[in-house]
Structure formats: C-alpha cells, structure tokens
Amino acid sequence: MRPVKIAVLNPEDESKGLKMISLVETPAIGFEQILMSEQTEIKLEVQDEVEGIIFTPVLIPDQKIYRNINGEEFDLVFPKETIKQIALSWAKKKLTTAADINHSGQLIEGVTFFEFFLKDQRRAKDLGNFNELPDGTLFATGKIENPQVLADIKAGKIKGACIVTG
C-alpha cells in the first residue's frame, strides 16, 4: 500500500501554487475510469458543440491520485477545503486563459475557462452525468475557440483536465 499525502495550498505564497489547467488525454484524477451506479462513464462533456463549451471535473475531494516523483510513489489527496481554496486562488490570480495540452507547459490560444463551480447539493441538484461525484468536486466550464483543440476533444484525444501547480 502506498503512503497518502494530503495536498495543501498556502494562498500567502505567491511563488507556488496554481499555474494553469492542462487539457489531457489521461486525467490525474482518473475520472474517466470511475464508473457510477448506472455504469455510465464520467468524462469531459461538450455541452454546446456550436459554441465550443466544455464542462469537466478538475478535482474530486479525497480522490487518491497516484504520483511518482523522483522514484517516490504515493497517493495525493485533495481535501474539500483545499479544493475550495484552489478555486478561490484561481479566480484571484485570473488564470482563466492559462491552459496547455498534456502538461506541455506551452500555453495555448483559444481556450478560456470562464466558470469554476464547487458541487454543493444545497445549490445545484442536477449535474447530469456528474450527479454521483461528491460535494466539493471542482468543475470547470470553458469555451474552446481553438479548432484543433475542439477536434481533439471530439476525437477523444483530450478526455479531461488537471490543475498544474508549481
């Protein structure tokens, strides 16, 4: 069994923390492998193909995320409160257009995340395919104006999104 490390965010330390969202083929949170009770696959959704609007979970509270850093293997867990701090930090830093593909580190044009949403059953009762994810799950809604990125999403080359810290 791998050790578990709890993720923390220090909003006072401007040199570290959130950098961007990476649109990825294999999301670190592994949500494309999570099957819900009706055996429906949870994945990034294209909500409006004409406008290029996507909706995807970014972080799931207490979801174990496998990490191997310099040979050290462990599971990283983001508690609900840390995820809330991440959402607030993202907004304060105005990182709405900070996105890359598969952790390349190269910002891409034509991707704007305009909404971040923390699931809370008291405020939203129906999230479609994402209903069974726990309260505190962080979702992102983005507009994809880059035709290649939208084509890659439709083709299944991009299946989700991950936060990038540094």
PDB file of C-alpha atoms in Angstrom:
ATOM      1  CA  MET A   1       0.000   0.000   0.000  1.00  0.00           C
ATOM      2  CA  ARG A   2       1.349   3.413  -0.994  1.00  0.00           C
ATOM      3  CA  PRO A   3       1.589   6.243   1.513  1.00  0.00           C
ATOM      4  CA  VAL A   4      -1.012   9.006   1.242  1.00  0.00           C
ATOM      5  CA  LYS A   5      -0.059  12.684   1.244  1.00  0.00           C
ATOM      6  CA  ILE A   6      -2.599  15.438   1.831  1.00  0.00           C
ATOM      7  CA  ALA A   7      -2.443  18.396  -0.570  1.00  0.00           C
ATOM      8  CA  VAL A   8      -2.379  21.849   0.998  1.00  0.00           C
ATOM      9  CA  LEU A   9      -2.423  25.284  -0.569  1.00  0.00           C
ATOM     10  CA  ASN A  10      -0.751  28.266   1.025  1.00  0.00           C
ATOM     11  CA  PRO A  11      -2.540  31.253  -0.539  1.00  0.00           C
ATOM     12  CA  GLU A  12       0.052  33.590   1.006  1.00  0.00           C
ATOM     13  CA  ASP A  13       2.923  32.074  -1.008  1.00  0.00           C
ATOM     14  CA  GLU A  14       2.641  33.703  -4.453  1.00  0.00           C
ATOM     15  CA  SER A  15       5.703  31.837  -5.784  1.00  0.00           C
ATOM     16  CA  LYS A  16       3.960  28.473  -5.582  1.00  0.00           C
ATOM     17  CA  GLY A  17       0.547  27.150  -6.279  1.00  0.00           C
ATOM     18  CA  LEU A  18      -1.695  27.205  -9.316  1.00  0.00           C
ATOM     19  CA  LYS A  19      -0.201  27.848 -12.726  1.00  0.00           C
ATOM     20  CA  MET A  20      -2.698  26.596 -15.322  1.00  0.00           C
ATOM     21  CA  ILE A  21      -5.143  23.913 -16.358  1.00  0.00           C
ATOM     22  CA  SER A  22      -3.852  21.160 -18.583  1.00  0.00           C
ATOM     23  CA  LEU A  23      -6.257  19.561 -21.036  1.00  0.00           C
ATOM     24  CA  VAL A  24      -5.138  15.950 -21.004  1.00  0.00           C
ATOM     25  CA  GLU A  25      -5.678  12.564 -22.550  1.00  0.00           C
ATOM     26  CA  THR A  26      -5.342  10.851 -19.165  1.00  0.00           C
ATOM     27  CA  PRO A  27      -6.596  12.999 -16.251  1.00  0.00           C
ATOM     28  CA  ALA A  28      -4.679  12.561 -12.993  1.00  0.00           C
ATOM     29  CA  ILE A  29      -7.939  12.347 -11.054  1.00  0.00           C
ATOM     30  CA  GLY A  30      -8.706   9.311 -13.173  1.00  0.00           C
ATOM     31  CA  PHE A  31     -12.353  10.184 -13.546  1.00  0.00           C
ATOM     32  CA  GLU A  32     -12.637   8.569 -16.936  1.00  0.00           C
ATOM     33  CA  GLN A  33     -12.172   5.245 -15.173  1.00  0.00           C
ATOM     34  CA  ILE A  34     -14.769   5.890 -12.452  1.00  0.00           C
ATOM     35  CA  LEU A  35     -17.996   4.091 -13.269  1.00  0.00           C
ATOM     36  CA  MET A  36     -21.071   5.274 -11.444  1.00  0.00           C
ATOM     37  CA  SER A  37     -24.053   3.173 -10.331  1.00  0.00           C
ATOM     38  CA  GLU A  38     -25.663   3.168 -13.771  1.00  0.00           C
ATOM     39  CA  GLN A  39     -22.294   2.172 -15.304  1.00  0.00           C
ATOM     40  CA  THR A  40     -22.066   5.435 -17.205  1.00  0.00           C
ATOM     41  CA  GLU A  41     -18.611   6.723 -17.914  1.00  0.00           C
ATOM     42  CA  ILE A  42     -17.762  10.098 -16.389  1.00  0.00           C
ATOM     43  CA  LYS A  43     -15.820  12.251 -18.825  1.00  0.00           C
ATOM     44  CA  LEU A  44     -15.353  15.736 -20.132  1.00  0.00           C
ATOM     45  CA  GLU A  45     -18.582  16.816 -21.799  1.00  0.00           C
ATOM     46  CA  VAL A  46     -19.024  19.055 -24.808  1.00  0.00           C
ATOM     47  CA  GLN A  47     -22.131  20.902 -23.634  1.00  0.00           C
ATOM     48  CA  ASP A  48     -22.536  23.082 -26.708  1.00  0.00           C
ATOM     49  CA  GLU A  49     -20.744  21.919 -29.830  1.00  0.00           C
ATOM     50  CA  VAL A  50     -21.602  25.036 -31.857  1.00  0.00           C
ATOM     51  CA  GLU A  51     -20.173  27.377 -29.224  1.00  0.00           C
ATOM     52  CA  GLY A  52     -17.422  25.000 -28.115  1.00  0.00           C
ATOM     53  CA  ILE A  53     -18.475  24.900 -24.453  1.00  0.00           C
ATOM     54  CA  ILE A  54     -16.977  22.122 -22.302  1.00  0.00           C
ATOM     55  CA  PHE A  55     -17.715  21.096 -18.715  1.00  0.00           C
ATOM     56  CA  THR A  56     -15.429  18.835 -16.712  1.00  0.00           C
ATOM     57  CA  PRO A  57     -14.493  17.855 -13.179  1.00  0.00           C
ATOM     58  CA  VAL A  58     -10.999  19.073 -12.246  1.00  0.00           C
ATOM     59  CA  LEU A  59     -10.597  17.846  -8.658  1.00  0.00           C
ATOM     60  CA  ILE A  60     -12.602  15.351  -6.622  1.00  0.00           C
ATOM     61  CA  PRO A  61     -12.365  15.536  -2.812  1.00  0.00           C
ATOM     62  CA  ASP A  62     -10.432  12.693  -1.204  1.00  0.00           C
ATOM     63  CA  GLN A  63      -9.796  11.018  -4.577  1.00  0.00           C
ATOM     64  CA  LYS A  64      -6.435   9.244  -4.464  1.00  0.00           C
ATOM     65  CA  ILE A  65      -4.163  10.478  -7.261  1.00  0.00           C
ATOM     66  CA  TYR A  66      -1.131   8.313  -7.952  1.00  0.00           C
ATOM     67  CA  ARG A  67       2.165  10.196  -8.053  1.00  0.00           C
ATOM     68  CA  ASN A  68       5.735   9.101  -8.730  1.00  0.00           C
ATOM     69  CA  ILE A  69       8.145  11.940  -8.061  1.00  0.00           C
ATOM     70  CA  ASN A  70      11.827  11.067  -8.392  1.00  0.00           C
ATOM     71  CA  GLY A  71      11.037   7.413  -7.650  1.00  0.00           C
ATOM     72  CA  GLU A  72       8.890   8.177  -4.615  1.00  0.00           C
ATOM     73  CA  GLU A  73       5.460   6.636  -5.131  1.00  0.00           C
ATOM     74  CA  PHE A  74       2.474   7.926  -3.170  1.00  0.00           C
ATOM     75  CA  ASP A  75      -1.179   8.866  -3.467  1.00  0.00           C
ATOM     76  CA  LEU A  76      -2.040  12.555  -3.283  1.00  0.00           C
ATOM     77  CA  VAL A  77      -5.403  13.542  -1.803  1.00  0.00           C
ATOM     78  CA  PHE A  78      -7.099  16.944  -2.035  1.00  0.00           C
ATOM     79  CA  PRO A  79      -9.490  17.571   0.879  1.00  0.00           C
ATOM     80  CA  LYS A  80     -12.687  19.514   0.202  1.00  0.00           C
ATOM     81  CA  GLU A  81     -11.377  22.654   1.947  1.00  0.00           C
ATOM     82  CA  THR A  82      -8.152  22.659  -0.102  1.00  0.00           C
ATOM     83  CA  ILE A  83     -10.191  22.363  -3.303  1.00  0.00           C
ATOM     84  CA  LYS A  84     -12.246  25.380  -2.227  1.00  0.00           C
ATOM     85  CA  GLN A  85      -9.017  27.345  -1.613  1.00  0.00           C
ATOM     86  CA  ILE A  86      -7.793  26.332  -5.078  1.00  0.00           C
ATOM     87  CA  ALA A  87     -10.978  27.639  -6.708  1.00  0.00           C
ATOM     88  CA  LEU A  88     -10.654  30.962  -4.884  1.00  0.00           C
ATOM     89  CA  SER A  89      -6.954  31.243  -5.718  1.00  0.00           C
ATOM     90  CA  TRP A  90      -7.670  30.519  -9.390  1.00  0.00           C
ATOM     91  CA  ALA A  91     -10.123  33.403  -9.541  1.00  0.00           C
ATOM     92  CA  LYS A  92      -7.856  35.805  -7.665  1.00  0.00           C
ATOM     93  CA  LYS A  93      -4.922  35.037  -9.958  1.00  0.00           C
ATOM     94  CA  LYS A  94      -7.121  35.495 -13.054  1.00  0.00           C
ATOM     95  CA  LEU A  95      -5.838  32.312 -14.687  1.00  0.00           C
ATOM     96  CA  THR A  96      -8.835  31.915 -16.998  1.00  0.00           C
ATOM     97  CA  THR A  97      -6.746  31.578 -20.176  1.00  0.00           C
ATOM     98  CA  ALA A  98      -3.810  29.681 -18.653  1.00  0.00           C
ATOM     99  CA  ALA A  99      -4.142  26.291 -20.364  1.00  0.00           C
ATOM    100  CA  ASP A 100      -1.857  23.799 -22.054  1.00  0.00           C
ATOM    101  CA  ILE A 101      -2.124  20.323 -23.553  1.00  0.00           C
ATOM    102  CA  ASN A 102      -0.847  17.219 -21.713  1.00  0.00           C
ATOM    103  CA  HIS A 103       1.342  19.203 -19.300  1.00  0.00           C
ATOM    104  CA  SER A 104       3.491  20.613 -22.103  1.00  0.00           C
ATOM    105  CA  GLY A 105       3.986  23.922 -20.287  1.00  0.00           C
ATOM    106  CA  GLN A 106       3.219  25.746 -23.540  1.00  0.00           C
ATOM    107  CA  LEU A 107       0.177  28.000 -23.184  1.00  0.00           C
ATOM    108  CA  ILE A 108      -2.338  27.507 -25.969  1.00  0.00           C
ATOM    109  CA  GLU A 109      -4.540  30.114 -27.583  1.00  0.00           C
ATOM    110  CA  GLY A 110      -8.288  29.845 -27.859  1.00  0.00           C
ATOM    111  CA  VAL A 111      -9.145  28.191 -24.527  1.00  0.00           C
ATOM    112  CA  THR A 112     -10.887  30.234 -21.834  1.00  0.00           C
ATOM    113  CA  PHE A 113     -12.181  28.811 -18.570  1.00  0.00           C
ATOM    114  CA  PHE A 114     -14.936  31.205 -17.558  1.00  0.00           C
ATOM    115  CA  GLU A 115     -16.598  29.326 -14.736  1.00  0.00           C
ATOM    116  CA  PHE A 116     -15.455  27.298 -11.756  1.00  0.00           C
ATOM    117  CA  PHE A 117     -18.089  25.512  -9.747  1.00  0.00           C
ATOM    118  CA  LEU A 118     -17.869  23.649  -6.447  1.00  0.00           C
ATOM    119  CA  LYS A 119     -20.534  20.964  -6.309  1.00  0.00           C
ATOM    120  CA  ASP A 120     -22.904  21.572  -3.418  1.00  0.00           C
ATOM    121  CA  GLN A 121     -26.257  19.764  -3.296  1.00  0.00           C
ATOM    122  CA  ARG A 122     -27.745  22.766  -1.466  1.00  0.00           C
ATOM    123  CA  ARG A 123     -27.186  24.947  -4.554  1.00  0.00           C
ATOM    124  CA  ALA A 124     -27.442  22.562  -7.510  1.00  0.00           C
ATOM    125  CA  LYS A 125     -29.459  19.365  -7.548  1.00  0.00           C
ATOM    126  CA  ASP A 126     -28.801  18.071 -11.063  1.00  0.00           C
ATOM    127  CA  LEU A 127     -25.388  17.892 -12.725  1.00  0.00           C
ATOM    128  CA  GLY A 128     -26.323  15.310 -15.331  1.00  0.00           C
ATOM    129  CA  ASN A 129     -23.623  12.648 -15.694  1.00  0.00           C
ATOM    130  CA  PHE A 130     -21.775  14.090 -12.697  1.00  0.00           C
ATOM    131  CA  ASN A 131     -24.534  13.737 -10.059  1.00  0.00           C
ATOM    132  CA  GLU A 132     -22.771  10.986  -8.128  1.00  0.00           C
ATOM    133  CA  LEU A 133     -19.500  12.869  -7.654  1.00  0.00           C
ATOM    134  CA  PRO A 134     -19.216  14.146  -4.077  1.00  0.00           C
ATOM    135  CA  ASP A 135     -19.927  17.646  -2.831  1.00  0.00           C
ATOM    136  CA  GLY A 136     -16.777  19.722  -3.035  1.00  0.00           C
ATOM    137  CA  THR A 137     -15.844  18.450  -6.513  1.00  0.00           C
ATOM    138  CA  LEU A 138     -14.379  21.310  -8.540  1.00  0.00           C
ATOM    139  CA  PHE A 139     -15.748  21.686 -12.070  1.00  0.00           C
ATOM    140  CA  ALA A 140     -14.534  23.983 -14.824  1.00  0.00           C
ATOM    141  CA  THR A 141     -16.509  25.308 -17.769  1.00  0.00           C
ATOM    142  CA  GLY A 142     -14.539  26.506 -20.750  1.00  0.00           C
ATOM    143  CA  LYS A 143     -15.008  27.934 -24.188  1.00  0.00           C
ATOM    144  CA  ILE A 144     -12.865  26.292 -26.843  1.00  0.00           C
ATOM    145  CA  GLU A 145     -12.259  28.576 -29.810  1.00  0.00           C
ATOM    146  CA  ASN A 146      -9.186  26.685 -30.988  1.00  0.00           C
ATOM    147  CA  PRO A 147     -10.456  24.358 -33.767  1.00  0.00           C
ATOM    148  CA  GLN A 148      -7.669  21.792 -33.251  1.00  0.00           C
ATOM    149  CA  VAL A 149      -8.320  21.546 -29.502  1.00  0.00           C
ATOM    150  CA  LEU A 150     -12.064  21.133 -30.092  1.00  0.00           C
ATOM    151  CA  ALA A 151     -11.382  18.453 -32.735  1.00  0.00           C
ATOM    152  CA  ASP A 152      -9.080  16.621 -30.284  1.00  0.00           C
ATOM    153  CA  ILE A 153     -11.802  16.702 -27.610  1.00  0.00           C
ATOM    154  CA  LYS A 154     -14.390  15.323 -30.030  1.00  0.00           C
ATOM    155  CA  ALA A 155     -11.958  12.617 -31.172  1.00  0.00           C
ATOM    156  CA  GLY A 156     -11.290  11.534 -27.577  1.00  0.00           C
ATOM    157  CA  LYS A 157      -7.648  12.645 -27.618  1.00  0.00           C
ATOM    158  CA  ILE A 158      -8.471  15.032 -24.764  1.00  0.00           C
ATOM    159  CA  LYS A 159     -10.591  13.423 -22.050  1.00  0.00           C
ATOM    160  CA  GLY A 160     -10.310  15.757 -19.090  1.00  0.00           C
ATOM    161  CA  ALA A 161      -8.439  18.483 -17.281  1.00  0.00           C
ATOM    162  CA  CYS A 162      -5.906  18.679 -14.445  1.00  0.00           C
ATOM    163  CA  ILE A 163      -4.640  21.568 -12.409  1.00  0.00           C
ATOM    164  CA  VAL A 164      -0.963  22.364 -12.760  1.00  0.00           C
ATOM    165  CA  THR A 165       0.930  23.619  -9.738  1.00  0.00           C
ATOM    166  CA  GLY A 166       4.490  24.663  -9.303  1.00  0.00           C
TER     167      GLY A 166
END
